[in-house]
Amino acid sequence: MRQLIIDTETTGLDPRQDHRVIEFAALELVDRRPTGRTLHLKLDPEREIDLGATEVHGMTWDDLRGRPTFRDAAAEIIEFVRGAEWIIHNAPFDVDFLDVELARIDAPACGTLATRIVDTLAMAREAFPGKRNNLDALCERFGVDHAQRTLHGALLDAQLLSEVYLAMTRGQDSLAMDLPRAASGAADAPGAAPAGPRPAVIVLAPTPEELAAHRAYLDALDTSSKGRCLWLALEREAGEPA
């Protein structure tokens, strides 16, 4: 099974007030093992970023001017994410933003592109009612080193969530978030895969720079956690590089 850990950063809180996606990251798992394939994009929002959002992720419009817009990057994003199960922390937030961005360019909605969308925040609230269940709290609960997370960032947060998700779901069934499909019928029920043959998925390999940054992060995480980095543990078990 192909799964994607997905995260975004945005200019603000409400896409219906013209707030935009400014960073997108997706990390691939196949049969619950990280493949090392990622898609990571920073995007020009063509507007100012709210101060409150900048305080969360550290990015301003000046940092992003001249980068591709969501429209420019949409085909690349769609080809990478189509036909996979998506795993997102607080999925309604990211899905809402992505749906609005996709609607602007008349592209299929998230509920059509994904075979299923799993909300890890909903999973955590069900498993740990009454406790803090944000990403930092879950990292602490499952022993995932998040010391480098001084600001939010889509790629780093997706890497951390991948470790949290794998720890949370060992021996458990995941909890899917029901989303309406574009058309009616049994094949279009929430969580069902689209009927008929799926379009071919084009796998976009990371650049050498992205691979080097990913490896450096994992090595630092493994060192600081005294060999407890789940991502590298799975890699060592498989005998293949992540």
PDB file of C-alpha atoms in Angstrom:
ATOM      1  CA  MET A   1       0.000   0.000   0.000  1.00  0.00           C
ATOM      2  CA  ARG A   2       1.251   3.459  -0.909  1.00  0.00           C
ATOM      3  CA  GLN A   3       0.821   6.123   1.764  1.00  0.00           C
ATOM      4  CA  LEU A   4       1.884   9.768   1.875  1.00  0.00           C
ATOM      5  CA  ILE A   5       2.598  11.807   4.983  1.00  0.00           C
ATOM      6  CA  ILE A   6       1.476  15.309   3.978  1.00  0.00           C
ATOM      7  CA  ASP A   7       1.899  18.717   5.561  1.00  0.00           C
ATOM      8  CA  THR A   8       1.445  22.317   4.450  1.00  0.00           C
ATOM      9  CA  GLU A   9       2.244  25.809   5.659  1.00  0.00           C
ATOM     10  CA  THR A  10       0.014  28.751   4.783  1.00  0.00           C
ATOM     11  CA  THR A  11      -0.274  32.538   4.807  1.00  0.00           C
ATOM     12  CA  GLY A  12      -3.031  32.460   7.440  1.00  0.00           C
ATOM     13  CA  LEU A  13      -5.908  30.452   8.843  1.00  0.00           C
ATOM     14  CA  ASP A  14      -8.786  30.743   6.350  1.00  0.00           C
ATOM     15  CA  PRO A  15      -8.451  29.909   2.644  1.00  0.00           C
ATOM     16  CA  ARG A  16     -11.779  31.636   1.991  1.00  0.00           C
ATOM     17  CA  GLN A  17     -10.175  34.925   2.981  1.00  0.00           C
ATOM     18  CA  ASP A  18      -7.690  34.434   0.130  1.00  0.00           C
ATOM     19  CA  HIS A  19      -5.026  32.816   2.312  1.00  0.00           C
ATOM     20  CA  ARG A  20      -2.745  30.532   0.345  1.00  0.00           C
ATOM     21  CA  VAL A  21      -0.543  27.451   0.649  1.00  0.00           C
ATOM     22  CA  ILE A  22       3.127  28.492   0.751  1.00  0.00           C
ATOM     23  CA  GLU A  23       4.825  25.162   1.489  1.00  0.00           C
ATOM     24  CA  PHE A  24       3.867  21.590   0.605  1.00  0.00           C
ATOM     25  CA  ALA A  25       5.612  18.375   1.626  1.00  0.00           C
ATOM     26  CA  ALA A  26       4.731  14.729   1.018  1.00  0.00           C
ATOM     27  CA  LEU A  27       6.825  11.750   2.185  1.00  0.00           C
ATOM     28  CA  GLU A  28       6.162   8.346   0.684  1.00  0.00           C
ATOM     29  CA  LEU A  29       5.657   5.093   2.586  1.00  0.00           C
ATOM     30  CA  VAL A  30       5.111   1.776   0.811  1.00  0.00           C
ATOM     31  CA  ASP A  31       3.850  -1.074   2.979  1.00  0.00           C
ATOM     32  CA  ARG A  32       4.597   1.122   6.020  1.00  0.00           C
ATOM     33  CA  ARG A  33       8.242   1.563   5.065  1.00  0.00           C
ATOM     34  CA  PRO A  34       9.734   4.928   4.087  1.00  0.00           C
ATOM     35  CA  THR A  35      11.017   4.892   0.516  1.00  0.00           C
ATOM     36  CA  GLY A  36      12.994   8.139   0.710  1.00  0.00           C
ATOM     37  CA  ARG A  37      10.838   9.652  -2.037  1.00  0.00           C
ATOM     38  CA  THR A  38       9.563  13.107  -1.182  1.00  0.00           C
ATOM     39  CA  LEU A  39       7.956  16.080  -2.831  1.00  0.00           C
ATOM     40  CA  HIS A  40       8.830  19.365  -1.135  1.00  0.00           C
ATOM     41  CA  LEU A  41       7.869  22.739  -2.604  1.00  0.00           C
ATOM     42  CA  LYS A  42       7.890  26.327  -1.406  1.00  0.00           C
ATOM     43  CA  LEU A  43       5.383  28.483  -3.261  1.00  0.00           C
ATOM     44  CA  ASP A  44       4.880  32.170  -3.996  1.00  0.00           C
ATOM     45  CA  PRO A  45       1.499  33.083  -2.454  1.00  0.00           C
ATOM     46  CA  GLU A  46       1.242  36.315  -4.482  1.00  0.00           C
ATOM     47  CA  ARG A  47       0.168  38.113  -1.312  1.00  0.00           C
ATOM     48  CA  GLU A  48       1.446  39.136   2.109  1.00  0.00           C
ATOM     49  CA  ILE A  49       1.715  36.566   4.898  1.00  0.00           C
ATOM     50  CA  ASP A  50      -0.050  37.273   8.198  1.00  0.00           C
ATOM     51  CA  LEU A  51       2.313  38.153  11.038  1.00  0.00           C
ATOM     52  CA  GLY A  52       0.825  35.390  13.174  1.00  0.00           C
ATOM     53  CA  ALA A  53       1.584  32.829  10.462  1.00  0.00           C
ATOM     54  CA  THR A  54       5.147  34.111  10.065  1.00  0.00           C
ATOM     55  CA  GLU A  55       5.648  33.660  13.805  1.00  0.00           C
ATOM     56  CA  VAL A  56       4.676  29.995  13.371  1.00  0.00           C
ATOM     57  CA  HIS A  57       6.775  29.060  10.319  1.00  0.00           C
ATOM     58  CA  GLY A  58       9.226  31.946   9.973  1.00  0.00           C
ATOM     59  CA  MET A  59       8.487  32.733   6.309  1.00  0.00           C
ATOM     60  CA  THR A  60       7.618  36.103   4.774  1.00  0.00           C
ATOM     61  CA  TRP A  61       6.469  36.949   1.260  1.00  0.00           C
ATOM     62  CA  ASP A  62       9.952  38.287   0.493  1.00  0.00           C
ATOM     63  CA  ASP A  63      11.327  34.793   1.160  1.00  0.00           C
ATOM     64  CA  LEU A  64       9.003  33.319  -1.477  1.00  0.00           C
ATOM     65  CA  ARG A  65       8.779  35.901  -4.263  1.00  0.00           C
ATOM     66  CA  GLY A  66       9.743  34.421  -7.602  1.00  0.00           C
ATOM     67  CA  ARG A  67       9.113  30.819  -6.593  1.00  0.00           C
ATOM     68  CA  PRO A  68       6.470  28.798  -8.461  1.00  0.00           C
ATOM     69  CA  THR A  69       2.854  29.548  -7.592  1.00  0.00           C
ATOM     70  CA  PHE A  70       0.461  26.762  -6.630  1.00  0.00           C
ATOM     71  CA  ARG A  71      -0.923  26.910 -10.174  1.00  0.00           C
ATOM     72  CA  ASP A  72       2.596  26.414 -11.544  1.00  0.00           C
ATOM     73  CA  ALA A  73       3.251  23.428  -9.260  1.00  0.00           C
ATOM     74  CA  ALA A  74      -0.215  21.847  -9.335  1.00  0.00           C
ATOM     75  CA  ALA A  75       0.480  19.214 -12.000  1.00  0.00           C
ATOM     76  CA  GLU A  76       3.596  18.059 -10.132  1.00  0.00           C
ATOM     77  CA  ILE A  77       1.684  17.851  -6.847  1.00  0.00           C
ATOM     78  CA  ILE A  78      -1.290  16.023  -8.355  1.00  0.00           C
ATOM     79  CA  GLU A  79       0.843  13.402 -10.094  1.00  0.00           C
ATOM     80  CA  PHE A  80       2.745  12.664  -6.885  1.00  0.00           C
ATOM     81  CA  VAL A  81      -0.252  12.419  -4.537  1.00  0.00           C
ATOM     82  CA  ARG A  82      -2.853  10.758  -6.771  1.00  0.00           C
ATOM     83  CA  GLY A  83      -3.973   7.262  -5.809  1.00  0.00           C
ATOM     84  CA  ALA A  84      -2.329   7.102  -2.371  1.00  0.00           C
ATOM     85  CA  GLU A  85      -3.664   7.103   1.169  1.00  0.00           C
ATOM     86  CA  TRP A  86      -2.906  10.498   2.740  1.00  0.00           C
ATOM     87  CA  ILE A  87      -1.886  10.833   6.382  1.00  0.00           C
ATOM     88  CA  ILE A  88      -2.203  14.359   7.798  1.00  0.00           C
ATOM     89  CA  HIS A  89      -2.210  15.820  11.309  1.00  0.00           C
ATOM     90  CA  ASN A  90      -5.366  17.935  11.665  1.00  0.00           C
ATOM     91  CA  ALA A  91      -6.384  16.862   8.179  1.00  0.00           C
ATOM     92  CA  PRO A  92      -9.427  19.164   7.810  1.00  0.00           C
ATOM     93  CA  PHE A  93      -7.145  22.233   7.926  1.00  0.00           C
ATOM     94  CA  ASP A  94      -4.735  21.085   5.204  1.00  0.00           C
ATOM     95  CA  VAL A  95      -7.445  19.488   3.072  1.00  0.00           C
ATOM     96  CA  ASP A  96      -9.539  22.666   3.187  1.00  0.00           C
ATOM     97  CA  PHE A  97      -6.606  24.754   1.967  1.00  0.00           C
ATOM     98  CA  LEU A  98      -5.664  22.263  -0.735  1.00  0.00           C
ATOM     99  CA  ASP A  99      -9.266  21.937  -1.923  1.00  0.00           C
ATOM    100  CA  VAL A 100      -9.567  25.711  -2.323  1.00  0.00           C
ATOM    101  CA  GLU A 101      -6.242  25.860  -4.185  1.00  0.00           C
ATOM    102  CA  LEU A 102      -7.284  22.981  -6.450  1.00  0.00           C
ATOM    103  CA  ALA A 103     -10.704  24.524  -7.107  1.00  0.00           C
ATOM    104  CA  ARG A 104      -9.034  27.734  -8.298  1.00  0.00           C
ATOM    105  CA  ILE A 105      -7.492  25.798 -11.186  1.00  0.00           C
ATOM    106  CA  ASP A 106     -10.458  23.459 -11.797  1.00  0.00           C
ATOM    107  CA  ALA A 107      -8.475  20.438 -10.569  1.00  0.00           C
ATOM    108  CA  PRO A 108      -9.923  17.388  -8.756  1.00  0.00           C
ATOM    109  CA  ALA A 109     -10.534  17.768  -5.020  1.00  0.00           C
ATOM    110  CA  CYS A 110      -8.518  15.956  -2.372  1.00  0.00           C
ATOM    111  CA  GLY A 111     -11.285  13.426  -1.760  1.00  0.00           C
ATOM    112  CA  THR A 112     -10.980  12.360  -5.396  1.00  0.00           C
ATOM    113  CA  LEU A 113      -7.183  12.336  -5.581  1.00  0.00           C
ATOM    114  CA  ALA A 114      -6.668  10.307  -2.386  1.00  0.00           C
ATOM    115  CA  THR A 115      -7.920   6.772  -1.843  1.00  0.00           C
ATOM    116  CA  ARG A 116      -8.394   7.686   1.816  1.00  0.00           C
ATOM    117  CA  ILE A 117      -7.430  10.541   4.145  1.00  0.00           C
ATOM    118  CA  VAL A 118      -6.289   9.652   7.655  1.00  0.00           C
ATOM    119  CA  ASP A 119      -6.402  12.349  10.349  1.00  0.00           C
ATOM    120  CA  THR A 120      -3.771  11.560  12.974  1.00  0.00           C
ATOM    121  CA  LEU A 121      -5.142  14.269  15.274  1.00  0.00           C
ATOM    122  CA  ALA A 122      -8.506  12.467  15.354  1.00  0.00           C
ATOM    123  CA  MET A 123      -6.676   9.192  15.997  1.00  0.00           C
ATOM    124  CA  ALA A 124      -4.708  10.720  18.866  1.00  0.00           C
ATOM    125  CA  ARG A 125      -7.784  12.312  20.442  1.00  0.00           C
ATOM    126  CA  GLU A 126      -9.520   8.949  20.388  1.00  0.00           C
ATOM    127  CA  ALA A 127      -6.498   7.161  21.857  1.00  0.00           C
ATOM    128  CA  PHE A 128      -5.567   9.860  24.395  1.00  0.00           C
ATOM    129  CA  PRO A 129      -8.743  11.768  25.336  1.00  0.00           C
ATOM    130  CA  GLY A 130      -8.210  14.862  27.444  1.00  0.00           C
ATOM    131  CA  LYS A 131      -4.488  15.050  26.687  1.00  0.00           C
ATOM    132  CA  ARG A 132      -2.473  17.382  24.472  1.00  0.00           C
ATOM    133  CA  ASN A 133      -2.324  15.827  21.025  1.00  0.00           C
ATOM    134  CA  ASN A 134      -0.444  18.342  18.912  1.00  0.00           C
ATOM    135  CA  LEU A 135       2.627  17.126  17.032  1.00  0.00           C
ATOM    136  CA  ASP A 136       5.085  18.189  19.734  1.00  0.00           C
ATOM    137  CA  ALA A 137       3.082  16.382  22.423  1.00  0.00           C
ATOM    138  CA  LEU A 138       2.874  13.215  20.331  1.00  0.00           C
ATOM    139  CA  CYS A 139       6.609  13.306  19.644  1.00  0.00           C
ATOM    140  CA  GLU A 140       7.210  13.428  23.392  1.00  0.00           C
ATOM    141  CA  ARG A 141       4.679  10.683  24.043  1.00  0.00           C
ATOM    142  CA  PHE A 142       6.256   8.309  21.525  1.00  0.00           C
ATOM    143  CA  GLY A 143       9.886   9.211  22.150  1.00  0.00           C
ATOM    144  CA  VAL A 144      10.442  10.984  18.822  1.00  0.00           C
ATOM    145  CA  ASP A 145      13.175  13.626  19.041  1.00  0.00           C
ATOM    146  CA  HIS A 146      11.739  16.981  17.954  1.00  0.00           C
ATOM    147  CA  ALA A 147      14.439  19.262  19.355  1.00  0.00           C
ATOM    148  CA  GLN A 148      15.090  20.765  15.912  1.00  0.00           C
ATOM    149  CA  ARG A 149      11.459  21.875  15.574  1.00  0.00           C
ATOM    150  CA  THR A 150      11.842  25.473  16.731  1.00  0.00           C
ATOM    151  CA  LEU A 151       9.501  26.598  13.913  1.00  0.00           C
ATOM    152  CA  HIS A 152       6.905  24.740  11.886  1.00  0.00           C
ATOM    153  CA  GLY A 153       8.068  23.526   8.480  1.00  0.00           C
ATOM    154  CA  ALA A 154       6.201  21.219   6.128  1.00  0.00           C
ATOM    155  CA  LEU A 155       9.093  18.836   5.420  1.00  0.00           C
ATOM    156  CA  LEU A 156      10.336  18.563   9.007  1.00  0.00           C
ATOM    157  CA  ASP A 157       6.792  18.194  10.339  1.00  0.00           C
ATOM    158  CA  ALA A 158       6.050  15.451   7.796  1.00  0.00           C
ATOM    159  CA  GLN A 159       9.227  13.617   8.831  1.00  0.00           C
ATOM    160  CA  LEU A 160       8.255  13.809  12.496  1.00  0.00           C
ATOM    161  CA  LEU A 161       4.663  12.788  11.775  1.00  0.00           C
ATOM    162  CA  SER A 162       5.870   9.745   9.838  1.00  0.00           C
ATOM    163  CA  GLU A 163       7.657   8.485  12.949  1.00  0.00           C
ATOM    164  CA  VAL A 164       4.699   9.300  15.193  1.00  0.00           C
ATOM    165  CA  TYR A 165       2.214   7.636  12.825  1.00  0.00           C
ATOM    166  CA  LEU A 166       4.224   4.421  12.530  1.00  0.00           C
ATOM    167  CA  ALA A 167       4.555   4.271  16.319  1.00  0.00           C
ATOM    168  CA  MET A 168       0.836   4.987  16.841  1.00  0.00           C
ATOM    169  CA  THR A 169      -0.409   2.376  14.391  1.00  0.00           C
ATOM    170  CA  ARG A 170       1.693  -0.658  15.162  1.00  0.00           C
ATOM    171  CA  GLY A 171      -0.938  -3.376  15.423  1.00  0.00           C
ATOM    172  CA  GLN A 172      -3.786  -0.874  15.118  1.00  0.00           C
ATOM    173  CA  ASP A 173      -6.258   0.049  12.422  1.00  0.00           C
ATOM    174  CA  SER A 174      -6.013   3.624  11.190  1.00  0.00           C
ATOM    175  CA  LEU A 175      -8.928   6.042  11.400  1.00  0.00           C
ATOM    176  CA  ALA A 176      -9.997   7.512   8.062  1.00  0.00           C
ATOM    177  CA  MET A 177     -11.566  10.935   7.693  1.00  0.00           C
ATOM    178  CA  ASP A 178     -14.737  10.767   5.623  1.00  0.00           C
ATOM    179  CA  LEU A 179     -14.702  13.163   2.700  1.00  0.00           C
ATOM    180  CA  PRO A 180     -17.382  13.553   0.017  1.00  0.00           C
ATOM    181  CA  ARG A 181     -16.499  12.477  -3.485  1.00  0.00           C
ATOM    182  CA  ALA A 182     -17.229  14.477  -6.583  1.00  0.00           C
ATOM    183  CA  ALA A 183     -19.703  11.973  -8.068  1.00  0.00           C
ATOM    184  CA  SER A 184     -22.369   9.708  -6.618  1.00  0.00           C
ATOM    185  CA  GLY A 185     -22.394   5.925  -6.565  1.00  0.00           C
ATOM    186  CA  ALA A 186     -20.902   3.109  -4.545  1.00  0.00           C
ATOM    187  CA  ALA A 187     -17.455   3.515  -6.051  1.00  0.00           C
ATOM    188  CA  ASP A 188     -17.486   7.157  -4.951  1.00  0.00           C
ATOM    189  CA  ALA A 189     -18.355   6.527  -1.300  1.00  0.00           C
ATOM    190  CA  PRO A 190     -16.100   8.265   1.212  1.00  0.00           C
ATOM    191  CA  GLY A 191     -12.815   6.407   1.467  1.00  0.00           C
ATOM    192  CA  ALA A 192     -13.446   4.272  -1.618  1.00  0.00           C
ATOM    193  CA  ALA A 193     -10.893   4.089  -4.399  1.00  0.00           C
ATOM    194  CA  PRO A 194     -11.974   5.630  -7.723  1.00  0.00           C
ATOM    195  CA  ALA A 195     -13.614   3.193 -10.124  1.00  0.00           C
ATOM    196  CA  GLY A 196     -11.696   1.978 -13.143  1.00  0.00           C
ATOM    197  CA  PRO A 197      -7.965   1.994 -13.805  1.00  0.00           C
ATOM    198  CA  ARG A 198      -5.976   4.610 -11.966  1.00  0.00           C
ATOM    199  CA  PRO A 199      -3.769   7.030 -13.866  1.00  0.00           C
ATOM    200  CA  ALA A 200      -0.098   6.137 -13.760  1.00  0.00           C
ATOM    201  CA  VAL A 201       1.685   7.701 -10.811  1.00  0.00           C
ATOM    202  CA  ILE A 202       4.821   9.598 -11.772  1.00  0.00           C
ATOM    203  CA  VAL A 203       7.298   9.269  -8.918  1.00  0.00           C
ATOM    204  CA  LEU A 204       9.407  12.387  -8.569  1.00  0.00           C
ATOM    205  CA  ALA A 205      12.817  11.569  -7.145  1.00  0.00           C
ATOM    206  CA  PRO A 206      14.268  14.047  -4.641  1.00  0.00           C
ATOM    207  CA  THR A 207      17.218  16.180  -5.695  1.00  0.00           C
ATOM    208  CA  PRO A 208      20.703  15.334  -4.373  1.00  0.00           C
ATOM    209  CA  GLU A 209      20.459  18.411  -2.133  1.00  0.00           C
ATOM    210  CA  GLU A 210      17.133  17.242  -0.672  1.00  0.00           C
ATOM    211  CA  LEU A 211      18.518  13.747  -0.095  1.00  0.00           C
ATOM    212  CA  ALA A 212      21.597  15.155   1.633  1.00  0.00           C
ATOM    213  CA  ALA A 213      19.487  17.415   3.867  1.00  0.00           C
ATOM    214  CA  HIS A 214      17.145  14.528   4.664  1.00  0.00           C
ATOM    215  CA  ARG A 215      20.056  12.233   5.552  1.00  0.00           C
ATOM    216  CA  ALA A 216      21.742  14.901   7.697  1.00  0.00           C
ATOM    217  CA  TYR A 217      18.517  15.452   9.625  1.00  0.00           C
ATOM    218  CA  LEU A 218      18.007  11.724  10.215  1.00  0.00           C
ATOM    219  CA  ASP A 219      21.617  11.220  11.315  1.00  0.00           C
ATOM    220  CA  ALA A 220      21.342  14.115  13.783  1.00  0.00           C
ATOM    221  CA  LEU A 221      18.031  12.753  15.049  1.00  0.00           C
ATOM    222  CA  ASP A 222      19.509   9.280  15.478  1.00  0.00           C
ATOM    223  CA  THR A 223      22.516  10.649  17.365  1.00  0.00           C
ATOM    224  CA  SER A 224      20.500  12.854  19.705  1.00  0.00           C
ATOM    225  CA  SER A 225      18.053  10.025  20.443  1.00  0.00           C
ATOM    226  CA  LYS A 226      20.852   7.463  20.986  1.00  0.00           C
ATOM    227  CA  GLY A 227      19.863   5.304  18.049  1.00  0.00           C
ATOM    228  CA  ARG A 228      16.089   5.551  18.552  1.00  0.00           C
ATOM    229  CA  CYS A 229      15.212   7.199  15.224  1.00  0.00           C
ATOM    230  CA  LEU A 230      12.374   4.991  13.936  1.00  0.00           C
ATOM    231  CA  TRP A 231      12.995   5.981  10.307  1.00  0.00           C
ATOM    232  CA  LEU A 232      16.608   4.725  10.429  1.00  0.00           C
ATOM    233  CA  ALA A 233      15.612   1.674  12.468  1.00  0.00           C
ATOM    234  CA  LEU A 234      13.248   0.654   9.670  1.00  0.00           C
ATOM    235  CA  GLU A 235      15.986   1.355   7.137  1.00  0.00           C
ATOM    236  CA  ARG A 236      18.451  -0.846   9.029  1.00  0.00           C
ATOM    237  CA  GLU A 237      15.840  -3.593   9.321  1.00  0.00           C
ATOM    238  CA  ALA A 238      15.168  -3.443   5.580  1.00  0.00           C
ATOM    239  CA  GLY A 239      18.863  -3.192   4.756  1.00  0.00           C
ATOM    240  CA  GLU A 240      18.169  -0.268   2.415  1.00  0.00           C
ATOM    241  CA  PRO A 241      18.855   3.476   2.661  1.00  0.00           C
ATOM    242  CA  ALA A 242      15.886   5.740   3.490  1.00  0.00           C
TER     243      ALA A 242
END
